[in-house]
Structures are given as C-alpha cells and as structure tokens.
Coordinates of C-alpha atoms in Angstrom, one line a residue:
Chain A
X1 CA 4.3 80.0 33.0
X2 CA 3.3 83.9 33.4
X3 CA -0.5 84.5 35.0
X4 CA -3.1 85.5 33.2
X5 CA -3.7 88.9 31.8
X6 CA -6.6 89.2 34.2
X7 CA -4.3 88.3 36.9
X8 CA -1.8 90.7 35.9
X9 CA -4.2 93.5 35.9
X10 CA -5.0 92.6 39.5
X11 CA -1.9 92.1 40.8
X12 CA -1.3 95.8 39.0
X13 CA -3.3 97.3 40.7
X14 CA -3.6 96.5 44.3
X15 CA 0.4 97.2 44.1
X16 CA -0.6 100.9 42.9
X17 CA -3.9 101.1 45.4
X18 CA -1.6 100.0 48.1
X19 CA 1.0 102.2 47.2
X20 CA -1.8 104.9 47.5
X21 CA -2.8 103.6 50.8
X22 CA -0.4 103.8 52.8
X23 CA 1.0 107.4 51.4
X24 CA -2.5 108.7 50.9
X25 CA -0.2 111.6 48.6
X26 CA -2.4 111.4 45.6
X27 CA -6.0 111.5 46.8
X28 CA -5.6 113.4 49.9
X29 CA -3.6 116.3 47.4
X30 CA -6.4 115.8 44.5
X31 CA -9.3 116.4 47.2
X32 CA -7.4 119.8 48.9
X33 CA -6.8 120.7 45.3
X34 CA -10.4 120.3 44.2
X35 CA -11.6 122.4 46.9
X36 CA -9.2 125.2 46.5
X37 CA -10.2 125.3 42.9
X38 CA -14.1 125.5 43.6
X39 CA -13.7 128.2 46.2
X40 CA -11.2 130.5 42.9
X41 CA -14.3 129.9 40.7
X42 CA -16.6 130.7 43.3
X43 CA -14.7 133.8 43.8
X44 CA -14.2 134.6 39.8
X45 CA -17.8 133.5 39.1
X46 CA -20.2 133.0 42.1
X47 CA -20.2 136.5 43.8
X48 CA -21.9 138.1 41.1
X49 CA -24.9 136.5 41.4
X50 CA -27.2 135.4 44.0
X51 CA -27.8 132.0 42.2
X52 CA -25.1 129.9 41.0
X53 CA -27.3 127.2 40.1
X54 CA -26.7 127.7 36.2
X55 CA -22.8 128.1 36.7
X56 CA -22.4 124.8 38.9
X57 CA -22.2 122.2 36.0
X58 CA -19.2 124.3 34.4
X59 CA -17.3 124.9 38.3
X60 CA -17.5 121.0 38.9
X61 CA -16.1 119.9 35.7
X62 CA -13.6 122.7 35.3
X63 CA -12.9 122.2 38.6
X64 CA -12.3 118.2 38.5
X65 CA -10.3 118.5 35.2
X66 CA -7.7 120.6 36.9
X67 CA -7.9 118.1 39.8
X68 CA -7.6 115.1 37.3
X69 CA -4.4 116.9 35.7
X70 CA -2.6 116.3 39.3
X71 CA -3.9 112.6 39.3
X72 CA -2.8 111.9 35.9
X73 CA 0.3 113.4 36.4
X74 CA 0.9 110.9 39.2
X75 CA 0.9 108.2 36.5
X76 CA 4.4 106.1 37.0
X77 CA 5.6 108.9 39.1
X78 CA 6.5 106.3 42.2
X79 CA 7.8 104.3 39.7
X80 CA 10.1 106.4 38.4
X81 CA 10.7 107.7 42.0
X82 CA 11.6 103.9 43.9
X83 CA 13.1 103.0 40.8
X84 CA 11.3 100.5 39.4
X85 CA 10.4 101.4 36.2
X86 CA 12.9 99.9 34.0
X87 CA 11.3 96.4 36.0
X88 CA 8.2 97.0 35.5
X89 CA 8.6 97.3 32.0
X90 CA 10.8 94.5 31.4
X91 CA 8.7 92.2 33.5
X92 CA 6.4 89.6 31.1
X93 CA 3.4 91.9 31.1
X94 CA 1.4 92.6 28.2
X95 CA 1.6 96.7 27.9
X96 CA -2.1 96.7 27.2
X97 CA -2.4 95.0 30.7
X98 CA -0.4 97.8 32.1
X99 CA -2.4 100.7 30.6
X100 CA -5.6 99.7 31.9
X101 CA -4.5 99.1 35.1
X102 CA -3.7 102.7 35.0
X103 CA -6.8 103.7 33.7
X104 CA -8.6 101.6 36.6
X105 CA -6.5 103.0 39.3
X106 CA -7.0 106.6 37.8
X107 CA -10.8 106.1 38.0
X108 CA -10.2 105.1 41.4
X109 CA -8.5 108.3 42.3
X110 CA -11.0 110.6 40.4
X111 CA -14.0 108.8 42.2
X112 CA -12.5 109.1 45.3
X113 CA -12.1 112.4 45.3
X114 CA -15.2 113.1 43.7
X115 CA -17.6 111.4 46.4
X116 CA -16.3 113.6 48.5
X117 CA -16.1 116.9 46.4
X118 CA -19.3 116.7 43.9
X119 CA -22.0 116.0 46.9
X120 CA -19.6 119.5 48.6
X121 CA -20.1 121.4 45.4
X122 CA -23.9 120.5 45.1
X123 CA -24.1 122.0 48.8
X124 CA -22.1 125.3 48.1
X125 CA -23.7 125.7 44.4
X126 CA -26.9 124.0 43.8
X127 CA -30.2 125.2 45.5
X128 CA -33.1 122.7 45.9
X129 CA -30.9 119.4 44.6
X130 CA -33.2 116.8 44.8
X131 CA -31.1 113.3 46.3
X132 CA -32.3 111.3 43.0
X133 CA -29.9 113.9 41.4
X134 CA -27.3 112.6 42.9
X135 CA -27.4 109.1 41.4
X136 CA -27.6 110.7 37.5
X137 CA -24.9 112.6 38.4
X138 CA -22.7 110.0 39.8
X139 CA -23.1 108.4 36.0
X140 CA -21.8 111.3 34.6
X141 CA -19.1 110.8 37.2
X142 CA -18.0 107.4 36.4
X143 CA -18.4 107.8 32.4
X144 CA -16.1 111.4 32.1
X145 CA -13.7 109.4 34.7
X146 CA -13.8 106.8 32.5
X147 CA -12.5 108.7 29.3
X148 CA -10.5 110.8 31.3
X149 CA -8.6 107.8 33.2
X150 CA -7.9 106.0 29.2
X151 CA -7.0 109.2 27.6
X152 CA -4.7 110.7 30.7
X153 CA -2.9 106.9 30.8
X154 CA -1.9 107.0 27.6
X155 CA -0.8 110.7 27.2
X156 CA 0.8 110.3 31.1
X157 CA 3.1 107.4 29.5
X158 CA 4.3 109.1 27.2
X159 CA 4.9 112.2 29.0
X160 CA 6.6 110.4 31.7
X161 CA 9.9 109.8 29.3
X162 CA 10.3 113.4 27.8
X163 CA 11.6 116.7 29.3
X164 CA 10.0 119.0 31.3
X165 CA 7.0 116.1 31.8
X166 CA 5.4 118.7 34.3
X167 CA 4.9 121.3 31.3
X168 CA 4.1 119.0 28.7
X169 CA 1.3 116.5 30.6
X170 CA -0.6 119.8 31.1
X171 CA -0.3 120.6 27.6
X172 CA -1.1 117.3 26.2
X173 CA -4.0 116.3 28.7
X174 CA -6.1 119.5 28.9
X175 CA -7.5 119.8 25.3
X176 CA -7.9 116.4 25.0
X177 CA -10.3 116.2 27.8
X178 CA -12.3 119.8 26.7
X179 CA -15.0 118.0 24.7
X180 CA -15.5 115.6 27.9
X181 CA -16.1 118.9 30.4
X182 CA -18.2 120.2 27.7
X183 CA -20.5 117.3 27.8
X184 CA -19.9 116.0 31.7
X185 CA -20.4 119.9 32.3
X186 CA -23.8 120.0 30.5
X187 CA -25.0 116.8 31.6
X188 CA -24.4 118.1 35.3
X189 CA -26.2 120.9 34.0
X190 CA -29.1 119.3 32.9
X191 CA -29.6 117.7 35.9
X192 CA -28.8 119.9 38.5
X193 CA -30.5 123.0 36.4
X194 CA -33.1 124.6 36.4
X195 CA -35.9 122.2 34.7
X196 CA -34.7 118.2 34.6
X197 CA -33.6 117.8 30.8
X198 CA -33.3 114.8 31.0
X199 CA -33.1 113.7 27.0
X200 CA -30.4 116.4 26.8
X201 CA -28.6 114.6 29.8
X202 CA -28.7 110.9 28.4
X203 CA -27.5 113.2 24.8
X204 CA -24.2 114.3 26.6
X205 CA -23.8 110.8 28.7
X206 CA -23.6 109.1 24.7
X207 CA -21.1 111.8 23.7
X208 CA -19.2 110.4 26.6
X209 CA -19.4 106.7 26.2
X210 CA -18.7 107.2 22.4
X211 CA -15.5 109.4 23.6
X212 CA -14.5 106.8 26.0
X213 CA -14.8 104.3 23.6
X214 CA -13.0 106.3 20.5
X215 CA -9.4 106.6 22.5
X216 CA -9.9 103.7 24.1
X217 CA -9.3 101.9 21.0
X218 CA -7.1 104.2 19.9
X219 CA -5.2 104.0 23.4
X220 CA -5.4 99.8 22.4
X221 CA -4.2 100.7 19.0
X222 CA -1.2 102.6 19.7
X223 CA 0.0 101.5 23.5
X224 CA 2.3 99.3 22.4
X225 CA 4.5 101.5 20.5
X226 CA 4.5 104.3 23.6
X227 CA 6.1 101.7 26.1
X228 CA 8.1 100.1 22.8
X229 CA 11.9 99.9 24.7
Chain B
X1 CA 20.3 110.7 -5.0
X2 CA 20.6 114.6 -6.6
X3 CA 18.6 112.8 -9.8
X4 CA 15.7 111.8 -7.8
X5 CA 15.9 115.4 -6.0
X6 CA 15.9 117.0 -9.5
X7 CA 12.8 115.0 -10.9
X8 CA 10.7 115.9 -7.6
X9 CA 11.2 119.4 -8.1
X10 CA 10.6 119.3 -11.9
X11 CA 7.4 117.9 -10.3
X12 CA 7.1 120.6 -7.6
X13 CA 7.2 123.1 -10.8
X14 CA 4.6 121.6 -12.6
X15 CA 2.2 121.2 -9.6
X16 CA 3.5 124.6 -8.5
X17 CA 2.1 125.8 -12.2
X18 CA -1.2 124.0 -12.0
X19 CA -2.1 125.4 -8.2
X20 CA -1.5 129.6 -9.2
X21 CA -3.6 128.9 -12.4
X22 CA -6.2 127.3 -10.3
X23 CA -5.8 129.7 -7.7
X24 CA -6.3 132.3 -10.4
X25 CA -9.3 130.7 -11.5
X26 CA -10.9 130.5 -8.1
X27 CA -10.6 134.1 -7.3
X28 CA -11.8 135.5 -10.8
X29 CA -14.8 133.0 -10.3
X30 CA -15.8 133.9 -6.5
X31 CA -15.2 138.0 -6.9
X32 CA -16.5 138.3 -10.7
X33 CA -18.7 135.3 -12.1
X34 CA -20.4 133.5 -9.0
X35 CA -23.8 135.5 -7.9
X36 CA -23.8 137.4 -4.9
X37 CA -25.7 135.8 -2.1
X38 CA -29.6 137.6 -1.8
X39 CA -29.1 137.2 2.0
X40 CA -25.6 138.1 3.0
X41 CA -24.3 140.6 0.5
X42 CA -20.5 140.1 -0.4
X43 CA -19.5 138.7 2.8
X44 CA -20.7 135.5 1.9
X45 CA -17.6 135.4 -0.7
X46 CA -15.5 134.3 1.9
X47 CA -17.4 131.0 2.4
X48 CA -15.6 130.3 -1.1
X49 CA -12.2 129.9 1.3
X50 CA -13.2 129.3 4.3
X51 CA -15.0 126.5 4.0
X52 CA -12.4 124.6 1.4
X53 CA -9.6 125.9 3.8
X54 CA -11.1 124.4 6.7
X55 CA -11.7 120.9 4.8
X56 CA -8.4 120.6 3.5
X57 CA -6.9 121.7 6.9
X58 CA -8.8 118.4 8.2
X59 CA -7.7 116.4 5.2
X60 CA -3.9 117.7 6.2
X61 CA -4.6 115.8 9.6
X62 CA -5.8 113.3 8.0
X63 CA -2.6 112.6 5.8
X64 CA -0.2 112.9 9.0
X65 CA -2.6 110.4 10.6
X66 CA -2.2 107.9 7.6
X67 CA 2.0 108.4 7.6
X68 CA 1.8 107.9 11.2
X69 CA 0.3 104.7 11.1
X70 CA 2.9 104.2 8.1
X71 CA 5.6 104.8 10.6
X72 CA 4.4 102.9 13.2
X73 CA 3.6 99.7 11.3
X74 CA 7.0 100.0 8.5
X75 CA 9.3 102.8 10.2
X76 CA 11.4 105.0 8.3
X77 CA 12.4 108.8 8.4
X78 CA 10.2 109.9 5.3
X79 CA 6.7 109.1 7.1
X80 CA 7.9 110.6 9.7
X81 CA 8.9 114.1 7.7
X82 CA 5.4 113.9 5.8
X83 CA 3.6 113.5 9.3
X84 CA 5.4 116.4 11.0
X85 CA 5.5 118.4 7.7
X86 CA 1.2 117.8 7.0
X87 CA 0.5 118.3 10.9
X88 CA 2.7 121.9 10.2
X89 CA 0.2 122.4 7.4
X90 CA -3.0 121.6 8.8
X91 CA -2.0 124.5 11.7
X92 CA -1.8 127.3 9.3
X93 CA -4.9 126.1 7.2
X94 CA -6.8 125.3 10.9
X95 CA -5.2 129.3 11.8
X96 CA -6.7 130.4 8.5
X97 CA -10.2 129.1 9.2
X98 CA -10.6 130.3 12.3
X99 CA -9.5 133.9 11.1
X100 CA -11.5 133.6 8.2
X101 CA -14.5 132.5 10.0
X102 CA -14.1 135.0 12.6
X103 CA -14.2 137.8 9.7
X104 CA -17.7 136.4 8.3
X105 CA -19.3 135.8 12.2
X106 CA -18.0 139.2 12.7
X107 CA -20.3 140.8 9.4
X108 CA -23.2 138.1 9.5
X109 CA -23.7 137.6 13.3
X110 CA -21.4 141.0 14.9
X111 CA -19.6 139.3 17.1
X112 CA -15.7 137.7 16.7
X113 CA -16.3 134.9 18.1
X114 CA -19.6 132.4 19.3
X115 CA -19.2 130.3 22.3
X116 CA -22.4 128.7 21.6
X117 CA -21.4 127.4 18.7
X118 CA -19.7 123.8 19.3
X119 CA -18.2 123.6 15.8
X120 CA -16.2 126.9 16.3
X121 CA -16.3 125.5 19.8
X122 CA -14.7 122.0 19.0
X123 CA -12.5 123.5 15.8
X124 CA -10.8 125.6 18.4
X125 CA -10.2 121.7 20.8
X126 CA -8.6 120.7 17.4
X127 CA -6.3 123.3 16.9
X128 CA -4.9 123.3 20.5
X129 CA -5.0 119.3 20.3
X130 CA -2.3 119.9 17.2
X131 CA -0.4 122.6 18.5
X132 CA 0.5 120.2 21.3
X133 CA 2.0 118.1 18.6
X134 CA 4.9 120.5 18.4
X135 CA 4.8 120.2 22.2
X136 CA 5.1 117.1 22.4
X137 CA 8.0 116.8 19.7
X138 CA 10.0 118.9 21.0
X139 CA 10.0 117.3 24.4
X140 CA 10.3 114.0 23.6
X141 CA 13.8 112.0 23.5
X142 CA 15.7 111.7 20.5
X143 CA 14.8 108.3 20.0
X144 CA 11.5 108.4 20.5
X145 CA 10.6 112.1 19.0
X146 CA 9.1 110.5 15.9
X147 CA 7.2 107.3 17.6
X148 CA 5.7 109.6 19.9
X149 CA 5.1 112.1 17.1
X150 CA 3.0 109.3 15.2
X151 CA 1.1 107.9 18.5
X152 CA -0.3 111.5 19.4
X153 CA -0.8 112.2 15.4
X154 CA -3.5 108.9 15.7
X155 CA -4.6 109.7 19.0
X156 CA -5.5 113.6 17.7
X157 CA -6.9 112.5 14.7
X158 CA -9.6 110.8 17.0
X159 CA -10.8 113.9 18.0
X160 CA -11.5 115.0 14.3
X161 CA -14.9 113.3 14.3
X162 CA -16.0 114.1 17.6
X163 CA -16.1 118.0 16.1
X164 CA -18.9 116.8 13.8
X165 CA -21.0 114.7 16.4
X166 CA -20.8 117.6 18.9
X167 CA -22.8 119.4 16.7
X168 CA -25.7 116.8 16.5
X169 CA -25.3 116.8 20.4
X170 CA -25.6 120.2 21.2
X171 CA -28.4 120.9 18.6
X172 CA -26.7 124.3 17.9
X173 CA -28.6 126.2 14.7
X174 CA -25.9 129.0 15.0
X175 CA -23.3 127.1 12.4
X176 CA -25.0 127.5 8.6
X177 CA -24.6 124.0 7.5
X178 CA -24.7 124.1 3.9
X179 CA -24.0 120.2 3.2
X180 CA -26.8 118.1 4.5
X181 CA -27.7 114.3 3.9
X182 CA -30.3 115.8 1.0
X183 CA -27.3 117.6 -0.4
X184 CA -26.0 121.2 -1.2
X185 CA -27.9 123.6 -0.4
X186 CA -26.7 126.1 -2.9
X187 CA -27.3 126.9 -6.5
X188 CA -25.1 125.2 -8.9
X189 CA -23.9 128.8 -10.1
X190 CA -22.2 128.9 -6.4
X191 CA -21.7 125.4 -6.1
X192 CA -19.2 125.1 -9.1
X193 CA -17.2 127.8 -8.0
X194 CA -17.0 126.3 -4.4
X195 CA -15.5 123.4 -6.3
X196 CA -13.0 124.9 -8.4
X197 CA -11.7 126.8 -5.2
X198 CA -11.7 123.3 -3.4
X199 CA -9.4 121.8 -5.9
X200 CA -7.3 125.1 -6.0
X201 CA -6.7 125.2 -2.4
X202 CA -5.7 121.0 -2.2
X203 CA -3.6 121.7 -4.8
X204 CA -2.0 124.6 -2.8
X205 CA -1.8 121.8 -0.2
X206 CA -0.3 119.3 -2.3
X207 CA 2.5 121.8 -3.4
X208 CA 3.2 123.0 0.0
X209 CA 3.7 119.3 1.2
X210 CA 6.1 119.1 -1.9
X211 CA 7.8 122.1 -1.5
X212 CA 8.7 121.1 2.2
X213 CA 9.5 117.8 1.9
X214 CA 12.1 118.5 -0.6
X215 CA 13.6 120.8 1.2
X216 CA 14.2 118.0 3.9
X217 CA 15.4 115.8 1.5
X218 CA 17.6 118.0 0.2
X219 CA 19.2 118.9 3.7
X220 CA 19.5 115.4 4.5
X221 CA 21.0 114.9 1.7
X222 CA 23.6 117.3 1.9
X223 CA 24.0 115.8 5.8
X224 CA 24.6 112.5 4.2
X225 CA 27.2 114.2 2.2
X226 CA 29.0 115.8 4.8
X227 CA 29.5 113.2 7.0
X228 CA 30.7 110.6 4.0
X229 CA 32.9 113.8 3.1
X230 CA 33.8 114.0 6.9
X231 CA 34.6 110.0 6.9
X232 CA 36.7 110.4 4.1
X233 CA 39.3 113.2 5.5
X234 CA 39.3 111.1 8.7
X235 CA 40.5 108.5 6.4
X236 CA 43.3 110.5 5.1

C-alpha cells in the first residue's frame, strides 16, 4: 500500500532540503549571486544619482529573478547527477506530488536567500525604510516566490531532458516570470517609495496571486504529460 | 492519399481567391472610402491593420493552444503540425504588430517605443514567451519534441490574458482603447471598414495555415513514399 500523497510530498522534500543541507551548493551560490548582481545594478544604475530610492523596487526583483534562474536550474540536477532519476520517476508517486514538492523546495531556496538579501538591499538602496515595510514586503516575497517556484518547476522539468538545458532554462524561464518582476517590482516600489501606495501595492500583490494561480493550474493541467516516460 | 492532397488545395485556391479579394476590399476601403480621423490625420489608417493583425495574431495562439490540448488528450502528428505551424504564424502577425504599432506611436506620441505602456509592455512578454517555443522545439528529444511543443503552447497561452489584466493593473491611459464594455468607440463609417479588414486579415490567416500545412502533408507524403519505395528494392 503506497503513502499518502501528503506523505509523499513530505518525504519529497526533506530528501531535497537535506540534500541542500548538508551541500549548502544551492543557497549559499544563489545568496553570493544575488549580491554580485545588486552591486552590477548598483554600478549600471545607482552612481548616477544620489537617491536610489525610486530604482530599488526594479534592482531587487531584477536582481532576484536572475538569482531564481540559478535556483531553478538546480531543479533535478542532483538527481540527474547521483543517478537517481530514472527511480524517482518510476517510483509510485503521483507526478503532481512531485512538482509541488519542487515548487515547495524552490520557495524555500528563494526565501532563504531573500531574508538575507532583501533586508541588505533595503540598507544599500532605500533611505528612511520604515521596519513595518518590511513585513509588506516580505508578502510580496512569498507571493512572486510562489509563482516563480510553480512556473520554474514545470519549465525546469522539462528542460532537464533536452539539449543544452543550461541555454534553454534561461530562455524558457525569464519571460515567463517578466510580468511577476513587473508587479513584485512595483509592489516593492510602492512600499519602499516615496509616498506609501498602498492600494497600488495590494493592486500588484492580486496580479500576483492571480498569476500564481493561472500556471498553477495550468502546471496541474499539463504535468503529467512533461514527466510522461 | 494524392486525392485528399488535390481536394485541400482545390480548397487552398478557393480560400486563396476569397482572402486577395478581401484584402483588396480592405485597402480600397481604409485609403479611399473610410473618413480620415479629425484628431490624428492619416496615421490613424494604420489602426485599420494593426489592430486586426494583432487580434488574429492572438487568435493564431489561440488555435496552437487548442491542437495542443488536441495532441495531448488524442495524439497524432497533424495537431502537432497545426500547433507548430499556428505558433509560426502568430510570430510574424505578433512581429507585424509590434512594427506597425511602433510606426503610429512614432507619428501620434514621437517616440518608437513606450515603456510605460504595459500592453506594448506585456505584448512584447508574449512574443519572447513564443519565440521560446522554437527554443524549446528544437532542444527537446525526438520523442518528446512535440509533447513538449504542446505543454509550453498551453502554458504560453496562459500568459495571453494576463496582457489584458496588466492593463487594468497599471491604470496606464497611454494605450487608446477603442473597445470598451459600452462598446466601439468609433463611427460606424470607420467601424465597418475595421470589420471588413478583420475578416480579410483571418482569412489571410486561414490560408496561410492551409498553405503550410499542405505543404507538410505533401512532404510527408512523399517520405511515406520513399520509404515504401525503399522497402520494396530491399525486397528485390
């Protein structure tokens, strides 16, 4: 008698967290690689004003979709590395239970990183942040990670089984996720701006539950036939 | 087989026949008949194009959307062909668009291109979204080219709508948006010839999706042929 999906999902995804535990390789290279990136838009952007208030919203999110691509791209990677694909896919597991145990471990990763990087960025690029900030932003946080983690698991698997996966994740990933660093980047912006908008903030946040929720039923619809072999 | 392929191009020449008339039609009617707009001048002409161009584009992603949920539920080669062959489609209509509406933000607003403007903005997310398609197809493993191909057709398609609720989102009143809830907002001198270049430019659509997918039929076909033909002189 197999466990249930619930169990599954668990069992999932402590074997990924522990994984990431005791290599530290993804996390550890996402954070580095997050901080590099804010200090090249700094660079390209920041010098030429004495304020980058207005610009920070846009650095964070470009910033963190760059850093998600890495994440992302880490999707099955060990797997595929140690070998154990092939039984992981023939092993009596729904594939819907195994795409959002991806999607669970990716928000992981992204919030991770992002508890240490957003708080850094709001330092470097934010002047007078109030601390109440912090907690609107961290929605923003966990609802972009949210449709970033169900889109990248589902573009990540199929990626995985073509050629030159490195190019093509990139390629796949990055548009898909514009209209979400758009709308994390404004609703960062709204906040962190000059002037709380606040109704312009909760606007963006419902652009990105409704995009979270649009490929995640397409993700449901179609997950099947990626892992189909 | 070669019966089948001569009655789809009989029907290729008669839909090939109705589209130039129409297309005829449409241009006499935008450049001649319809009245130039008060505001804009001539430029406004292109809205004639642009805007059918645009729809059908979506309408072309649509259709690949539809045969890739075809292939995915029933299988089989030909929904595959009309998905790749409508996604192919929908580029060069989405390409047009974007040129065109580049040409008429260049006369009405002097710039190329507005950043401001989410539904240029989001149009643009589309077009990369579908050129990744090709990516993606030509990546993939034999075997699972055209499952893939259907998967990220749905998954794209998803993204369609999210161009037209960006624009409530962002509030932008850059975009002129000529069809509102209370309807046109238009004469119906300029209104019918928007129409007629509508139908023109689906019909173009209809017979470049004909054209195309005859042509692959045709060359599989003739693969079919060769390797009966091949089969045969093995045999001998």
């Amino acid at each position: 008698m197999s466990a249930s999906p619930l169990r599954q999902m668990r069992a999932l995804l402590v074997k990924d967290l522990r994984l990431e535990l005791r290599t530290r390789e993804t996390a550890v290279a996402m954070g580095l690689f997050a901080l590099v990136g804010m200090m090249i838009f700094q660079f390209a952007i920041g010098t030429r004003t004495d304020d980058a208030t207005p610009f920070a919203g846009g650095i964070i999110w470009a910033t963190l979709a760059l850093t998600a691509v890495l994440g992302v791209g880490r999707t099955w990677v060990p797997e595929r590395e140690q070998r154990v694909l092939d039984a992981l896919l023939t092993a009596p597991v729904p594939r819907l239970v195994l795409m959002l145990a991806r999607s669970v471990a990716l928000v992981l990763y992204l919030l991770t990183v992002q508890v240490v990087v957003v708080p850094m960025a709001i330092v470097f690029f934010v002047r007078d942040a109030a601390f109440s900030d912090l907690g609107l932003v961290a929605v923003v946080c966990v609802l972009a990670d949210v449709a970033i983690a169900v889109v990248g698991a589902l573009l990540a698997s199929m990626s995985v089984f073509s050629r030159a996966r490195e190019l093509l994740l990139p390629v796949l990933l990055l548009p898909s996720i514009i209209p979400v660093v758009i709308a994390a980047a404004g609703a960062t912006h709204a906040v962190l701006g000059p002037g709380n908008a606040l109704d312009e903030y909760w606007r963006y946040c419902v652009f990105l539950g409704v995009y979270a929720v649009v490929f995640g039923l397409v993700a449901f619809a179609t997950f099947d036939h990626v892992l189909d072999d | 087989m070669s019966s089948t392929i001569d009655a789809a191009r009989r029907r290729l020449v008669g839909l090939g026949a109705v589209t130039a008339a129409l297309m005829a039609l449409s241009i006499v009617g935008v450049f001649l008949v319809a009245p130039e707009d008060a505001d804009q001048g001539v430029i406004q002409r292109i809205f004639y194009f642009h805007v059918p161009i645009a729809l059908i584009s979506l309408v072309a992603y649509g259709v690949a959307c539809v045969a890739a949920i075809m292939y995915l539920r029933r299988g089989g080669e030909k929904w595959d062909e009309v998905g790749v062959v409508s996604v192919g489609l929908g580029m060069v209509f989405s390409i047009l668009t974007v040129l065109t509406g580049s040409i008429w933000a260049k006369a009405s607003w002097g710039t190329w291109w507005v950043w401001e403007d989410p539904r240029l903005v989001t149009y643009l997310v589309v077009i990369l979204l579908y050129a990744a398609y090709f990516v993606l197809r030509s990546s993939a493993e034999d075997n699972r080219r055209a499952r893939y191909s259907a998967v990220y057709a749905v998954f794209a398609f998803a993204a369609v709508p999210l161009s037209f609720y960006s624009v409530r989102v962002a509030e932008s009143f850059v975009h002129p948006v000529v069809f509102t809830r209370s309807g046109a907002d238009m004469p119906g001198s300029m209104l019918i010839w928007f129409f007629v270049s509508l139908v023109a430019i689906t019909g173009l659509f209809a017979t470049l999706l004909q054209l195309e997918l005859l042509q692959r039929r045709a060359d599989r076909a003739m693969r079919d042929l060769k390797n009966r033909l091949e089969t045969l002189m093995a045999g001998t």
